mmCIF file with all atom_site columns, C-alpha atoms in Angstrom:
data_model
loop_
_atom_site.group_PDB
_atom_site.id
_atom_site.type_symbol
_atom_site.label_atom_id
_atom_site.label_alt_id
_atom_site.label_comp_id
_atom_site.label_asym_id
_atom_site.label_entity_id
_atom_site.label_seq_id
_atom_site.pdbx_PDB_ins_code
_atom_site.Cartn_x
_atom_site.Cartn_y
_atom_site.Cartn_z
_atom_site.occupancy
_atom_site.B_iso_or_equiv
_atom_site.pdbx_formal_charge
_atom_site.auth_seq_id
_atom_site.auth_comp_id
_atom_site.auth_asym_id
_atom_site.auth_atom_id
_atom_site.pdbx_PDB_model_num
ATOM 1   C CA . MET A 1 1   ? -32.936 -6.684  -23.255 1.00 0.00 ? 1   MET A CA 1
ATOM 2   C CA . GLU A 1 2   ? -33.428 -5.573  -19.704 1.00 0.00 ? 2   GLU A CA 1
ATOM 3   C CA . ASN A 1 3   ? -36.562 -7.759  -19.420 1.00 0.00 ? 3   ASN A CA 1
ATOM 4   C CA . MET A 1 4   ? -34.338 -10.570 -20.191 1.00 0.00 ? 4   MET A CA 1
ATOM 5   C CA . PHE A 1 5   ? -31.973 -10.042 -17.397 1.00 0.00 ? 5   PHE A CA 1
ATOM 6   C CA . THR A 1 6   ? -31.822 -13.189 -15.267 1.00 0.00 ? 6   THR A CA 1
ATOM 7   C CA . GLU A 1 7   ? -29.672 -14.400 -12.469 1.00 0.00 ? 7   GLU A CA 1
ATOM 8   C CA . ASN A 1 8   ? -28.615 -17.279 -14.464 1.00 0.00 ? 8   ASN A CA 1
ATOM 9   C CA . MET A 1 9   ? -27.020 -15.559 -17.266 1.00 0.00 ? 9   MET A CA 1
ATOM 10  C CA . LYS A 1 10  ? -23.427 -14.588 -17.218 1.00 0.00 ? 10  LYS A CA 1
ATOM 11  C CA . MET A 1 11  ? -22.374 -11.408 -15.493 1.00 0.00 ? 11  MET A CA 1
ATOM 12  C CA . ALA A 1 12  ? -20.262 -10.528 -18.396 1.00 0.00 ? 12  ALA A CA 1
ATOM 13  C CA . GLU A 1 13  ? -23.355 -10.882 -20.748 1.00 0.00 ? 13  GLU A CA 1
ATOM 14  C CA . LEU A 1 14  ? -25.324 -8.573  -18.634 1.00 0.00 ? 14  LEU A CA 1
ATOM 15  C CA . ILE A 1 15  ? -22.557 -5.974  -19.043 1.00 0.00 ? 15  ILE A CA 1
ATOM 16  C CA . PHE A 1 16  ? -21.891 -6.239  -22.716 1.00 0.00 ? 16  PHE A CA 1
ATOM 17  C CA . ALA A 1 17  ? -25.633 -5.970  -23.154 1.00 0.00 ? 17  ALA A CA 1
ATOM 18  C CA . ASN A 1 18  ? -25.628 -2.458  -21.618 1.00 0.00 ? 18  ASN A CA 1
ATOM 19  C CA . PRO A 1 19  ? -22.111 -1.060  -20.579 1.00 0.00 ? 19  PRO A CA 1
ATOM 20  C CA . LYS A 1 20  ? -23.794 1.655   -18.555 1.00 0.00 ? 20  LYS A CA 1
ATOM 21  C CA . LEU A 1 21  ? -24.593 -1.080  -15.967 1.00 0.00 ? 21  LEU A CA 1
ATOM 22  C CA . LEU A 1 22  ? -20.643 -0.744  -14.985 1.00 0.00 ? 22  LEU A CA 1
ATOM 23  C CA . LEU A 1 23  ? -21.794 2.179   -13.066 1.00 0.00 ? 23  LEU A CA 1
ATOM 24  C CA . VAL A 1 24  ? -24.215 -0.215  -10.848 1.00 0.00 ? 24  VAL A CA 1
ATOM 25  C CA . PHE A 1 25  ? -20.942 -2.038  -9.668  1.00 0.00 ? 25  PHE A CA 1
ATOM 26  C CA . SER A 1 26  ? -19.602 1.057   -7.836  1.00 0.00 ? 26  SER A CA 1
ATOM 27  C CA . HIS A 1 27  ? -22.681 1.254   -5.985  1.00 0.00 ? 27  HIS A CA 1
ATOM 28  C CA . PHE A 1 28  ? -22.628 -2.170  -4.624  1.00 0.00 ? 28  PHE A CA 1
ATOM 29  C CA . ASN A 1 29  ? -18.906 -2.197  -4.023  1.00 0.00 ? 29  ASN A CA 1
ATOM 30  C CA . MET A 1 30  ? -18.612 -4.951  -6.433  1.00 0.00 ? 30  MET A CA 1
ATOM 31  C CA . GLY A 1 31  ? -15.409 -5.802  -8.299  1.00 0.00 ? 31  GLY A CA 1
ATOM 32  C CA . LEU A 1 32  ? -15.019 -6.854  -11.932 1.00 0.00 ? 32  LEU A CA 1
ATOM 33  C CA . GLY A 1 33  ? -13.145 -9.979  -13.028 1.00 0.00 ? 33  GLY A CA 1
ATOM 34  C CA . PHE A 1 34  ? -16.027 -12.468 -12.470 1.00 0.00 ? 34  PHE A CA 1
ATOM 35  C CA . GLY A 1 35  ? -14.926 -14.620 -15.354 1.00 0.00 ? 35  GLY A CA 1
ATOM 36  C CA . GLU A 1 36  ? -17.731 -17.046 -16.578 1.00 0.00 ? 36  GLU A CA 1
ATOM 37  C CA . ARG A 1 37  ? -19.714 -16.850 -13.259 1.00 0.00 ? 37  ARG A CA 1
ATOM 38  C CA . SER A 1 38  ? -23.374 -15.970 -13.357 1.00 0.00 ? 38  SER A CA 1
ATOM 39  C CA . VAL A 1 39  ? -25.325 -12.920 -12.042 1.00 0.00 ? 39  VAL A CA 1
ATOM 40  C CA . GLY A 1 40  ? -26.474 -15.108 -9.057  1.00 0.00 ? 40  GLY A CA 1
ATOM 41  C CA . GLU A 1 41  ? -23.106 -16.474 -8.357  1.00 0.00 ? 41  GLU A CA 1
ATOM 42  C CA . VAL A 1 42  ? -21.369 -13.076 -8.358  1.00 0.00 ? 42  VAL A CA 1
ATOM 43  C CA . CYS A 1 43  ? -24.223 -11.402 -6.342  1.00 0.00 ? 43  CYS A CA 1
ATOM 44  C CA . ARG A 1 44  ? -24.061 -14.152 -3.537  1.00 0.00 ? 44  ARG A CA 1
ATOM 45  C CA . GLN A 1 45  ? -20.543 -14.225 -3.320  1.00 0.00 ? 45  GLN A CA 1
ATOM 46  C CA . ASN A 1 46  ? -20.629 -10.400 -2.567  1.00 0.00 ? 46  ASN A CA 1
ATOM 47  C CA . GLY A 1 47  ? -23.608 -10.743 -0.206  1.00 0.00 ? 47  GLY A CA 1
ATOM 48  C CA . ILE A 1 48  ? -26.009 -9.376  -2.439  1.00 0.00 ? 48  ILE A CA 1
ATOM 49  C CA . ALA A 1 49  ? -29.699 -10.522 -3.204  1.00 0.00 ? 49  ALA A CA 1
ATOM 50  C CA . PRO A 1 50  ? -29.469 -11.468 -6.940  1.00 0.00 ? 50  PRO A CA 1
ATOM 51  C CA . LEU A 1 51  ? -33.290 -10.038 -7.613  1.00 0.00 ? 51  LEU A CA 1
ATOM 52  C CA . PHE A 1 52  ? -32.489 -6.745  -5.969  1.00 0.00 ? 52  PHE A CA 1
ATOM 53  C CA . PHE A 1 53  ? -29.436 -6.369  -7.912  1.00 0.00 ? 53  PHE A CA 1
ATOM 54  C CA . LEU A 1 54  ? -31.281 -7.068  -11.358 1.00 0.00 ? 54  LEU A CA 1
ATOM 55  C CA . LEU A 1 55  ? -34.273 -4.580  -10.211 1.00 0.00 ? 55  LEU A CA 1
ATOM 56  C CA . ILE A 1 56  ? -31.398 -1.871  -10.081 1.00 0.00 ? 56  ILE A CA 1
ATOM 57  C CA . CYS A 1 57  ? -29.872 -2.940  -13.279 1.00 0.00 ? 57  CYS A CA 1
ATOM 58  C CA . LYS A 1 58  ? -33.478 -2.840  -15.014 1.00 0.00 ? 58  LYS A CA 1
ATOM 59  C CA . ILE A 1 59  ? -33.755 0.725   -13.723 1.00 0.00 ? 59  ILE A CA 1
ATOM 60  C CA . TYR A 1 60  ? -30.483 1.958   -14.929 1.00 0.00 ? 60  TYR A CA 1
ATOM 61  C CA . ALA A 1 61  ? -30.920 0.186   -18.195 1.00 0.00 ? 61  ALA A CA 1
ATOM 62  C CA . ASP A 1 62  ? -34.225 1.510   -19.073 1.00 0.00 ? 62  ASP A CA 1
ATOM 63  C CA . ASN A 1 63  ? -35.491 4.996   -18.047 1.00 0.00 ? 63  ASN A CA 1
ATOM 64  C CA . GLU A 1 64  ? -39.032 4.084   -18.765 1.00 0.00 ? 64  GLU A CA 1
ATOM 65  C CA . TYR A 1 65  ? -38.797 0.971   -16.531 1.00 0.00 ? 65  TYR A CA 1
ATOM 66  C CA . ILE A 1 66  ? -41.312 1.034   -13.574 1.00 0.00 ? 66  ILE A CA 1
ATOM 67  C CA . PRO A 1 67  ? -41.050 -1.902  -11.124 1.00 0.00 ? 67  PRO A CA 1
ATOM 68  C CA . SER A 1 68  ? -44.210 -3.850  -10.480 1.00 0.00 ? 68  SER A CA 1
ATOM 69  C CA . LYS A 1 69  ? -45.759 -4.034  -6.932  1.00 0.00 ? 69  LYS A CA 1
ATOM 70  C CA . ASP A 1 70  ? -44.662 -7.584  -6.847  1.00 0.00 ? 70  ASP A CA 1
ATOM 71  C CA . ASP A 1 71  ? -40.924 -6.269  -7.528  1.00 0.00 ? 71  ASP A CA 1
ATOM 72  C CA . MET A 1 72  ? -41.225 -3.993  -4.812  1.00 0.00 ? 72  MET A CA 1
ATOM 73  C CA . LYS A 1 73  ? -42.649 -6.403  -2.225  1.00 0.00 ? 73  LYS A CA 1
ATOM 74  C CA . SER A 1 74  ? -39.495 -8.743  -2.961  1.00 0.00 ? 74  SER A CA 1
ATOM 75  C CA . VAL A 1 75  ? -37.126 -5.990  -1.808  1.00 0.00 ? 75  VAL A CA 1
ATOM 76  C CA . ASN A 1 76  ? -35.456 -6.045  1.621   1.00 0.00 ? 76  ASN A CA 1
ATOM 77  C CA . ILE A 1 77  ? -35.290 -2.461  3.018   1.00 0.00 ? 77  ILE A CA 1
ATOM 78  C CA . ASN A 1 78  ? -31.991 -3.128  4.486   1.00 0.00 ? 78  ASN A CA 1
ATOM 79  C CA . ASP A 1 79  ? -30.700 -4.021  1.070   1.00 0.00 ? 79  ASP A CA 1
ATOM 80  C CA . LEU A 1 80  ? -32.286 -0.688  -0.452  1.00 0.00 ? 80  LEU A CA 1
ATOM 81  C CA . PHE A 1 81  ? -30.715 1.392   2.476   1.00 0.00 ? 81  PHE A CA 1
ATOM 82  C CA . SER A 1 82  ? -27.205 -0.200  1.973   1.00 0.00 ? 82  SER A CA 1
ATOM 83  C CA . TYR A 1 83  ? -27.526 0.403   -1.943  1.00 0.00 ? 83  TYR A CA 1
ATOM 84  C CA . LEU A 1 84  ? -28.495 4.177   -1.301  1.00 0.00 ? 84  LEU A CA 1
ATOM 85  C CA . LYS A 1 85  ? -25.841 4.761   1.277   1.00 0.00 ? 85  LYS A CA 1
ATOM 86  C CA . LYS A 1 86  ? -23.034 3.100   -0.649  1.00 0.00 ? 86  LYS A CA 1
ATOM 87  C CA . SER A 1 87  ? -24.089 5.372   -3.500  1.00 0.00 ? 87  SER A CA 1
ATOM 88  C CA . HIS A 1 88  ? -23.853 8.465   -1.485  1.00 0.00 ? 88  HIS A CA 1
ATOM 89  C CA . LEU A 1 89  ? -20.308 7.452   -0.197  1.00 0.00 ? 89  LEU A CA 1
ATOM 90  C CA . TYR A 1 90  ? -19.333 6.799   -3.849  1.00 0.00 ? 90  TYR A CA 1
ATOM 91  C CA . TYR A 1 91  ? -20.398 10.142  -5.143  1.00 0.00 ? 91  TYR A CA 1
ATOM 92  C CA . ILE A 1 92  ? -19.008 11.850  -2.175  1.00 0.00 ? 92  ILE A CA 1
ATOM 93  C CA . GLU A 1 93  ? -15.631 9.964   -1.772  1.00 0.00 ? 93  GLU A CA 1
ATOM 94  C CA . GLU A 1 94  ? -14.893 9.192   -5.329  1.00 0.00 ? 94  GLU A CA 1
ATOM 95  C CA . LYS A 1 95  ? -16.727 10.977  -8.105  1.00 0.00 ? 95  LYS A CA 1
ATOM 96  C CA . ILE A 1 96  ? -16.708 14.489  -6.608  1.00 0.00 ? 96  ILE A CA 1
ATOM 97  C CA . PRO A 1 97  ? -13.090 14.473  -5.484  1.00 0.00 ? 97  PRO A CA 1
ATOM 98  C CA . HIS A 1 98  ? -11.960 13.176  -8.840  1.00 0.00 ? 98  HIS A CA 1
ATOM 99  C CA . ILE A 1 99  ? -13.763 15.912  -10.838 1.00 0.00 ? 99  ILE A CA 1
ATOM 100 C CA . GLU A 1 100 ? -12.708 18.469  -8.233  1.00 0.00 ? 100 GLU A CA 1
ATOM 101 C CA . SER A 1 101 ? -8.954  17.586  -8.993  1.00 0.00 ? 101 SER A CA 1
ATOM 102 C CA . HIS A 1 102 ? -9.191  17.777  -12.735 1.00 0.00 ? 102 HIS A CA 1
ATOM 103 C CA . LEU A 1 103 ? -11.475 21.094  -12.454 1.00 0.00 ? 103 LEU A CA 1
ATOM 104 C CA . ASP A 1 104 ? -8.515  22.518  -10.444 1.00 0.00 ? 104 ASP A CA 1
ATOM 105 C CA . ILE A 1 105 ? -6.145  22.028  -13.200 1.00 0.00 ? 105 ILE A CA 1
ATOM 106 C CA . ILE A 1 106 ? -8.433  23.953  -15.414 1.00 0.00 ? 106 ILE A CA 1
ATOM 107 C CA . ILE A 1 107 ? -9.062  26.655  -13.026 1.00 0.00 ? 107 ILE A CA 1
ATOM 108 C CA . LYS A 1 108 ? -5.358  27.324  -12.649 1.00 0.00 ? 108 LYS A CA 1
ATOM 109 C CA . SER A 1 109 ? -4.858  27.335  -16.104 1.00 0.00 ? 109 SER A CA 1
ATOM 110 C CA . CYS A 1 110 ? -7.449  29.840  -17.378 1.00 0.00 ? 110 CYS A CA 1
ATOM 111 C CA . ASP A 1 111 ? -8.176  33.383  -16.843 1.00 0.00 ? 111 ASP A CA 1
ATOM 112 C CA . LYS A 1 112 ? -9.178  34.190  -13.210 1.00 0.00 ? 112 LYS A CA 1
ATOM 113 C CA . LYS A 1 113 ? -12.554 35.396  -14.023 1.00 0.00 ? 113 LYS A CA 1
ATOM 114 C CA . TYR A 1 114 ? -13.538 32.076  -15.740 1.00 0.00 ? 114 TYR A CA 1
ATOM 115 C CA . GLY A 1 115 ? -11.479 30.068  -12.870 1.00 0.00 ? 115 GLY A CA 1
ATOM 116 C CA . ASP A 1 116 ? -13.455 31.812  -10.258 1.00 0.00 ? 116 ASP A CA 1
ATOM 117 C CA . LEU A 1 117 ? -16.855 31.177  -12.025 1.00 0.00 ? 117 LEU A CA 1
ATOM 118 C CA . ILE A 1 118 ? -15.925 27.456  -12.625 1.00 0.00 ? 118 ILE A CA 1
ATOM 119 C CA . GLY A 1 119 ? -14.856 27.129  -8.859  1.00 0.00 ? 119 GLY A CA 1
ATOM 120 C CA . ARG A 1 120 ? -18.063 28.740  -7.483  1.00 0.00 ? 120 ARG A CA 1
ATOM 121 C CA . PHE A 1 121 ? -20.326 26.808  -9.716  1.00 0.00 ? 121 PHE A CA 1
ATOM 122 C CA . PHE A 1 122 ? -18.997 23.599  -8.626  1.00 0.00 ? 122 PHE A CA 1
ATOM 123 C CA . GLY A 1 123 ? -18.566 24.557  -5.026  1.00 0.00 ? 123 GLY A CA 1
ATOM 124 C CA . GLU A 1 124 ? -22.153 25.511  -4.870  1.00 0.00 ? 124 GLU A CA 1
ATOM 125 C CA . TYR A 1 125 ? -23.239 22.183  -6.463  1.00 0.00 ? 125 TYR A CA 1
ATOM 126 C CA . LYS A 1 126 ? -21.146 20.360  -4.094  1.00 0.00 ? 126 LYS A CA 1
ATOM 127 C CA . VAL A 1 127 ? -22.806 21.891  -1.338  1.00 0.00 ? 127 VAL A CA 1
ATOM 128 C CA . GLU A 1 128 ? -26.172 21.228  -2.735  1.00 0.00 ? 128 GLU A CA 1
ATOM 129 C CA . MET A 1 129 ? -25.417 17.624  -3.124  1.00 0.00 ? 129 MET A CA 1
ATOM 130 C CA . LEU A 1 130 ? -24.228 17.119  0.373   1.00 0.00 ? 130 LEU A CA 1
ATOM 131 C CA . LYS A 1 131 ? -27.600 18.739  1.708   1.00 0.00 ? 131 LYS A CA 1
ATOM 132 C CA . HIS A 1 132 ? -29.520 16.415  -0.552  1.00 0.00 ? 132 HIS A CA 1
ATOM 133 C CA . PHE A 1 133 ? -27.786 13.285  0.716   1.00 0.00 ? 133 PHE A CA 1
ATOM 134 C CA . ASP A 1 134 ? -27.908 14.531  4.439   1.00 0.00 ? 134 ASP A CA 1
ATOM 135 C CA . TYR A 1 135 ? -31.650 15.140  4.370   1.00 0.00 ? 135 TYR A CA 1
ATOM 136 C CA . GLU A 1 136 ? -32.297 11.589  3.066   1.00 0.00 ? 136 GLU A CA 1
ATOM 137 C CA . GLU A 1 137 ? -29.938 9.932   5.436   1.00 0.00 ? 137 GLU A CA 1
ATOM 138 C CA . GLU A 1 138 ? -30.753 12.259  8.534   1.00 0.00 ? 138 GLU A CA 1
ATOM 139 C CA . THR A 1 139 ? -34.759 12.543  7.904   1.00 0.00 ? 139 THR A CA 1
ATOM 140 C CA . VAL A 1 140 ? -35.944 10.105  5.121   1.00 0.00 ? 140 VAL A CA 1
ATOM 141 C CA . PHE A 1 141 ? -34.120 6.970   6.107   1.00 0.00 ? 141 PHE A CA 1
ATOM 142 C CA . PRO A 1 142 ? -34.837 7.110   10.013  1.00 0.00 ? 142 PRO A CA 1
ATOM 143 C CA . TYR A 1 143 ? -38.450 7.790   9.123   1.00 0.00 ? 143 TYR A CA 1
ATOM 144 C CA . ILE A 1 144 ? -38.438 4.488   6.954   1.00 0.00 ? 144 ILE A CA 1
ATOM 145 C CA . LYS A 1 145 ? -36.863 2.661   9.907   1.00 0.00 ? 145 LYS A CA 1
ATOM 146 C CA . SER A 1 146 ? -39.418 4.186   12.297  1.00 0.00 ? 146 SER A CA 1
ATOM 147 C CA . LEU A 1 147 ? -42.100 2.717   9.943   1.00 0.00 ? 147 LEU A CA 1
ATOM 148 C CA . CYS A 1 148 ? -40.318 -0.818  10.072  1.00 0.00 ? 148 CYS A CA 1
ATOM 149 C CA . GLU A 1 149 ? -40.279 -0.785  13.875  1.00 0.00 ? 149 GLU A CA 1
ATOM 150 C CA . LYS A 1 150 ? -43.910 0.485   14.090  1.00 0.00 ? 150 LYS A CA 1
ATOM 151 C CA . ARG A 1 151 ? -42.736 3.652   15.811  1.00 0.00 ? 151 ARG A CA 1
ATOM 152 C CA . ASN A 1 152 ? -44.545 7.289   15.747  1.00 0.00 ? 152 ASN A CA 1
ATOM 153 C CA . SER A 1 153 ? -43.486 9.078   12.843  1.00 0.00 ? 153 SER A CA 1
ATOM 154 C CA . GLY A 1 154 ? -44.247 12.612  14.355  1.00 0.00 ? 154 GLY A CA 1
ATOM 155 C CA . GLY A 1 155 ? -46.441 13.352  11.359  1.00 0.00 ? 155 GLY A CA 1
ATOM 156 C CA . TYR A 1 156 ? -43.720 12.836  8.666   1.00 0.00 ? 156 TYR A CA 1
ATOM 157 C CA . SER A 1 157 ? -44.602 10.757  5.540   1.00 0.00 ? 157 SER A CA 1
ATOM 158 C CA . ILE A 1 158 ? -42.974 9.724   2.318   1.00 0.00 ? 158 ILE A CA 1
ATOM 159 C CA . ALA A 1 159 ? -45.198 12.575  0.562   1.00 0.00 ? 159 ALA A CA 1
ATOM 160 C CA . ASP A 1 160 ? -42.953 15.259  2.323   1.00 0.00 ? 160 ASP A CA 1
ATOM 161 C CA . PHE A 1 161 ? -39.944 13.659  0.600   1.00 0.00 ? 161 PHE A CA 1
ATOM 162 C CA . LYS A 1 162 ? -41.729 13.233  -2.646  1.00 0.00 ? 162 LYS A CA 1
ATOM 163 C CA . ARG A 1 163 ? -42.498 17.177  -2.787  1.00 0.00 ? 163 ARG A CA 1
ATOM 164 C CA . LYS A 1 164 ? -38.895 17.936  -2.010  1.00 0.00 ? 164 LYS A CA 1
ATOM 165 C CA . HIS A 1 165 ? -37.282 15.513  -4.176  1.00 0.00 ? 165 HIS A CA 1
ATOM 166 C CA . ASN A 1 166 ? -35.553 17.074  -7.225  1.00 0.00 ? 166 ASN A CA 1
ATOM 167 C CA . ASN A 1 167 ? -32.796 15.971  -9.623  1.00 0.00 ? 167 ASN A CA 1
ATOM 168 C CA . ILE A 1 168 ? -29.434 16.906  -8.410  1.00 0.00 ? 168 ILE A CA 1
ATOM 169 C CA . ASP A 1 169 ? -27.915 16.565  -11.915 1.00 0.00 ? 169 ASP A CA 1
ATOM 170 C CA . GLU A 1 170 ? -29.673 19.513  -13.469 1.00 0.00 ? 170 GLU A CA 1
ATOM 171 C CA . LYS A 1 171 ? -27.023 22.039  -12.256 1.00 0.00 ? 171 LYS A CA 1
ATOM 172 C CA . LEU A 1 172 ? -24.194 20.059  -13.978 1.00 0.00 ? 172 LEU A CA 1
ATOM 173 C CA . GLY A 1 173 ? -25.700 21.196  -17.292 1.00 0.00 ? 173 GLY A CA 1
ATOM 174 C CA . ASP A 1 174 ? -24.720 24.716  -16.468 1.00 0.00 ? 174 ASP A CA 1
ATOM 175 C CA . LEU A 1 175 ? -21.103 23.833  -15.784 1.00 0.00 ? 175 LEU A CA 1
ATOM 176 C CA . MET A 1 176 ? -21.137 21.905  -18.898 1.00 0.00 ? 176 MET A CA 1
ATOM 177 C CA . ASN A 1 177 ? -22.133 25.076  -20.744 1.00 0.00 ? 177 ASN A CA 1
ATOM 178 C CA . ILE A 1 178 ? -19.203 27.075  -19.284 1.00 0.00 ? 178 ILE A CA 1
ATOM 179 C CA . LEU A 1 179 ? -16.823 24.295  -20.262 1.00 0.00 ? 179 LEU A CA 1
ATOM 180 C CA . VAL A 1 180 ? -18.110 23.742  -23.808 1.00 0.00 ? 180 VAL A CA 1
ATOM 181 C CA . LYS A 1 181 ? -19.515 27.038  -24.713 1.00 0.00 ? 181 LYS A CA 1
ATOM 182 C CA . TYR A 1 182 ? -17.990 29.810  -22.918 1.00 0.00 ? 182 TYR A CA 1
ATOM 183 C CA . LEU A 1 183 ? -14.563 29.056  -21.581 1.00 0.00 ? 183 LEU A CA 1
ATOM 184 C CA . PRO A 1 184 ? -12.198 30.355  -24.138 1.00 0.00 ? 184 PRO A CA 1
ATOM 185 C CA . SER A 1 185 ? -9.670  27.925  -25.929 1.00 0.00 ? 185 SER A CA 1
ATOM 186 C CA . GLY A 1 186 ? -6.359  27.414  -23.829 1.00 0.00 ? 186 GLY A CA 1
ATOM 187 C CA . GLY A 1 187 ? -3.430  24.840  -23.318 1.00 0.00 ? 187 GLY A CA 1
ATOM 188 C CA . PHE A 1 188 ? -5.748  22.546  -21.549 1.00 0.00 ? 188 PHE A CA 1
ATOM 189 C CA . GLU A 1 189 ? -8.170  21.131  -24.155 1.00 0.00 ? 189 GLU A CA 1
ATOM 190 C CA . MET A 1 190 ? -7.498  17.487  -23.559 1.00 0.00 ? 190 MET A CA 1
ATOM 191 C CA . GLU A 1 191 ? -8.091  18.082  -19.722 1.00 0.00 ? 191 GLU A CA 1
ATOM 192 C CA . ARG A 1 192 ? -11.448 20.088  -20.723 1.00 0.00 ? 192 ARG A CA 1
ATOM 193 C CA . ILE A 1 193 ? -12.670 17.032  -22.842 1.00 0.00 ? 193 ILE A CA 1
ATOM 194 C CA . GLU A 1 194 ? -11.891 14.480  -20.155 1.00 0.00 ? 194 GLU A CA 1
ATOM 195 C CA . ILE A 1 195 ? -13.645 16.439  -17.438 1.00 0.00 ? 195 ILE A CA 1
ATOM 196 C CA . SER A 1 196 ? -16.645 16.885  -19.612 1.00 0.00 ? 196 SER A CA 1
ATOM 197 C CA . PHE A 1 197 ? -16.994 13.207  -20.122 1.00 0.00 ? 197 PHE A CA 1
ATOM 198 C CA . ASP A 1 198 ? -16.724 12.845  -16.415 1.00 0.00 ? 198 ASP A CA 1
ATOM 199 C CA . ILE A 1 199 ? -19.315 15.485  -15.621 1.00 0.00 ? 199 ILE A CA 1
ATOM 200 C CA . ILE A 1 200 ? -21.562 13.925  -18.311 1.00 0.00 ? 200 ILE A CA 1
ATOM 201 C CA . GLN A 1 201 ? -21.163 10.300  -16.827 1.00 0.00 ? 201 GLN A CA 1
ATOM 202 C CA . LEU A 1 202 ? -21.841 11.872  -13.351 1.00 0.00 ? 202 LEU A CA 1
ATOM 203 C CA . SER A 1 203 ? -25.124 13.471  -14.489 1.00 0.00 ? 203 SER A CA 1
ATOM 204 C CA . GLN A 1 204 ? -26.363 10.263  -16.147 1.00 0.00 ? 204 GLN A CA 1
ATOM 205 C CA . ASP A 1 205 ? -25.441 8.332   -12.815 1.00 0.00 ? 205 ASP A CA 1
ATOM 206 C CA . LEU A 1 206 ? -27.185 10.650  -10.700 1.00 0.00 ? 206 LEU A CA 1
ATOM 207 C CA . SER A 1 207 ? -30.307 10.788  -12.926 1.00 0.00 ? 207 SER A CA 1
ATOM 208 C CA . SER A 1 208 ? -30.448 6.895   -12.603 1.00 0.00 ? 208 SER A CA 1
ATOM 209 C CA . HIS A 1 209 ? -29.929 7.442   -8.867  1.00 0.00 ? 209 HIS A CA 1
ATOM 210 C CA . SER A 1 210 ? -32.926 9.707   -8.779  1.00 0.00 ? 210 SER A CA 1
ATOM 211 C CA . LEU A 1 211 ? -35.056 7.186   -10.752 1.00 0.00 ? 211 LEU A CA 1
ATOM 212 C CA . VAL A 1 212 ? -34.226 4.541   -8.195  1.00 0.00 ? 212 VAL A CA 1
ATOM 213 C CA . GLU A 1 213 ? -35.613 6.643   -5.376  1.00 0.00 ? 213 GLU A CA 1
ATOM 214 C CA . ASP A 1 214 ? -38.542 7.897   -7.550  1.00 0.00 ? 214 ASP A CA 1
ATOM 215 C CA . ARG A 1 215 ? -39.534 4.414   -8.932  1.00 0.00 ? 215 ARG A CA 1
ATOM 216 C CA . LEU A 1 216 ? -38.489 2.146   -6.129  1.00 0.00 ? 216 LEU A CA 1
ATOM 217 C CA . LEU A 1 217 ? -37.635 3.898   -2.747  1.00 0.00 ? 217 LEU A CA 1
ATOM 218 C CA . ILE A 1 218 ? -40.946 6.163   -2.678  1.00 0.00 ? 218 ILE A CA 1
ATOM 219 C CA . PRO A 1 219 ? -43.460 3.683   -4.074  1.00 0.00 ? 219 PRO A CA 1
ATOM 220 C CA . PHE A 1 220 ? -42.029 1.103   -1.607  1.00 0.00 ? 220 PHE A CA 1
ATOM 221 C CA . VAL A 1 221 ? -42.602 3.254   1.433   1.00 0.00 ? 221 VAL A CA 1
ATOM 222 C CA . GLU A 1 222 ? -45.915 4.323   0.241   1.00 0.00 ? 222 GLU A CA 1
ATOM 223 C CA . LEU A 1 223 ? -46.873 0.554   0.194   1.00 0.00 ? 223 LEU A CA 1
ATOM 224 C CA . MET A 1 224 ? -45.620 0.369   3.725   1.00 0.00 ? 224 MET A CA 1
ATOM 225 C CA . GLU A 1 225 ? -47.597 3.306   5.043   1.00 0.00 ? 225 GLU A CA 1
ATOM 226 C CA . GLY A 1 226 ? -50.575 1.613   3.377   1.00 0.00 ? 226 GLY A CA 1
ATOM 227 C CA . GLY A 1 227 ? -49.943 -1.533  5.088   1.00 0.00 ? 227 GLY A CA 1
ATOM 228 C CA . SER A 1 228 ? -49.328 -3.698  1.948   1.00 0.00 ? 228 SER A CA 1
ATOM 229 C CA . ILE A 1 229 ? -45.717 -4.104  2.959   1.00 0.00 ? 229 ILE A CA 1
ATOM 230 C CA . ASN A 1 230 ? -44.918 -5.033  6.661   1.00 0.00 ? 230 ASN A CA 1
#
């Protein structure tokens, strides 16, 4: 279905075809309630390039999807920067605090040794996530901007980022193991189920976020470095 996504189809049809795409709206700061409007109409009303929006949707909808060179050449680097930065803010300002608040209820309700373990696990994960985003915004994005402005990069290349890039969702699996397998039953079962769903959703979203960087950002910059994109 993702190969049939077009800017003329109704936005609602896009969502109903793959509900996972609801996550994409948070990364574009787009609201729902779009009625019968098309993808193109909704995107333009929000100041978003329809083709770029659809490219992100295709990556989210299909883990095997790889953008073509022509797809990448159609991307405006400022749109890509904006999308990635908004995604970082969404995770930092919305998803992480939301999960923290629910985990805090569980931590206060369970045995101290498990509460301390959960708190430490998530605290360490949060630090790792912030470092990951900081590296991208303080090192990778400025490097790409220097490429756009034809300035000296100081020997840095996107290959350095490619070697270091890792999926920041992996440790969430360890937290899920604690919540599902090892934390004894208590009076907070619904809370534990709800937070488990939240963590699963965050993990899936972060995995798709990494795919955007691996299959769009990195190849795009490689084309810039090779002179195929000015």
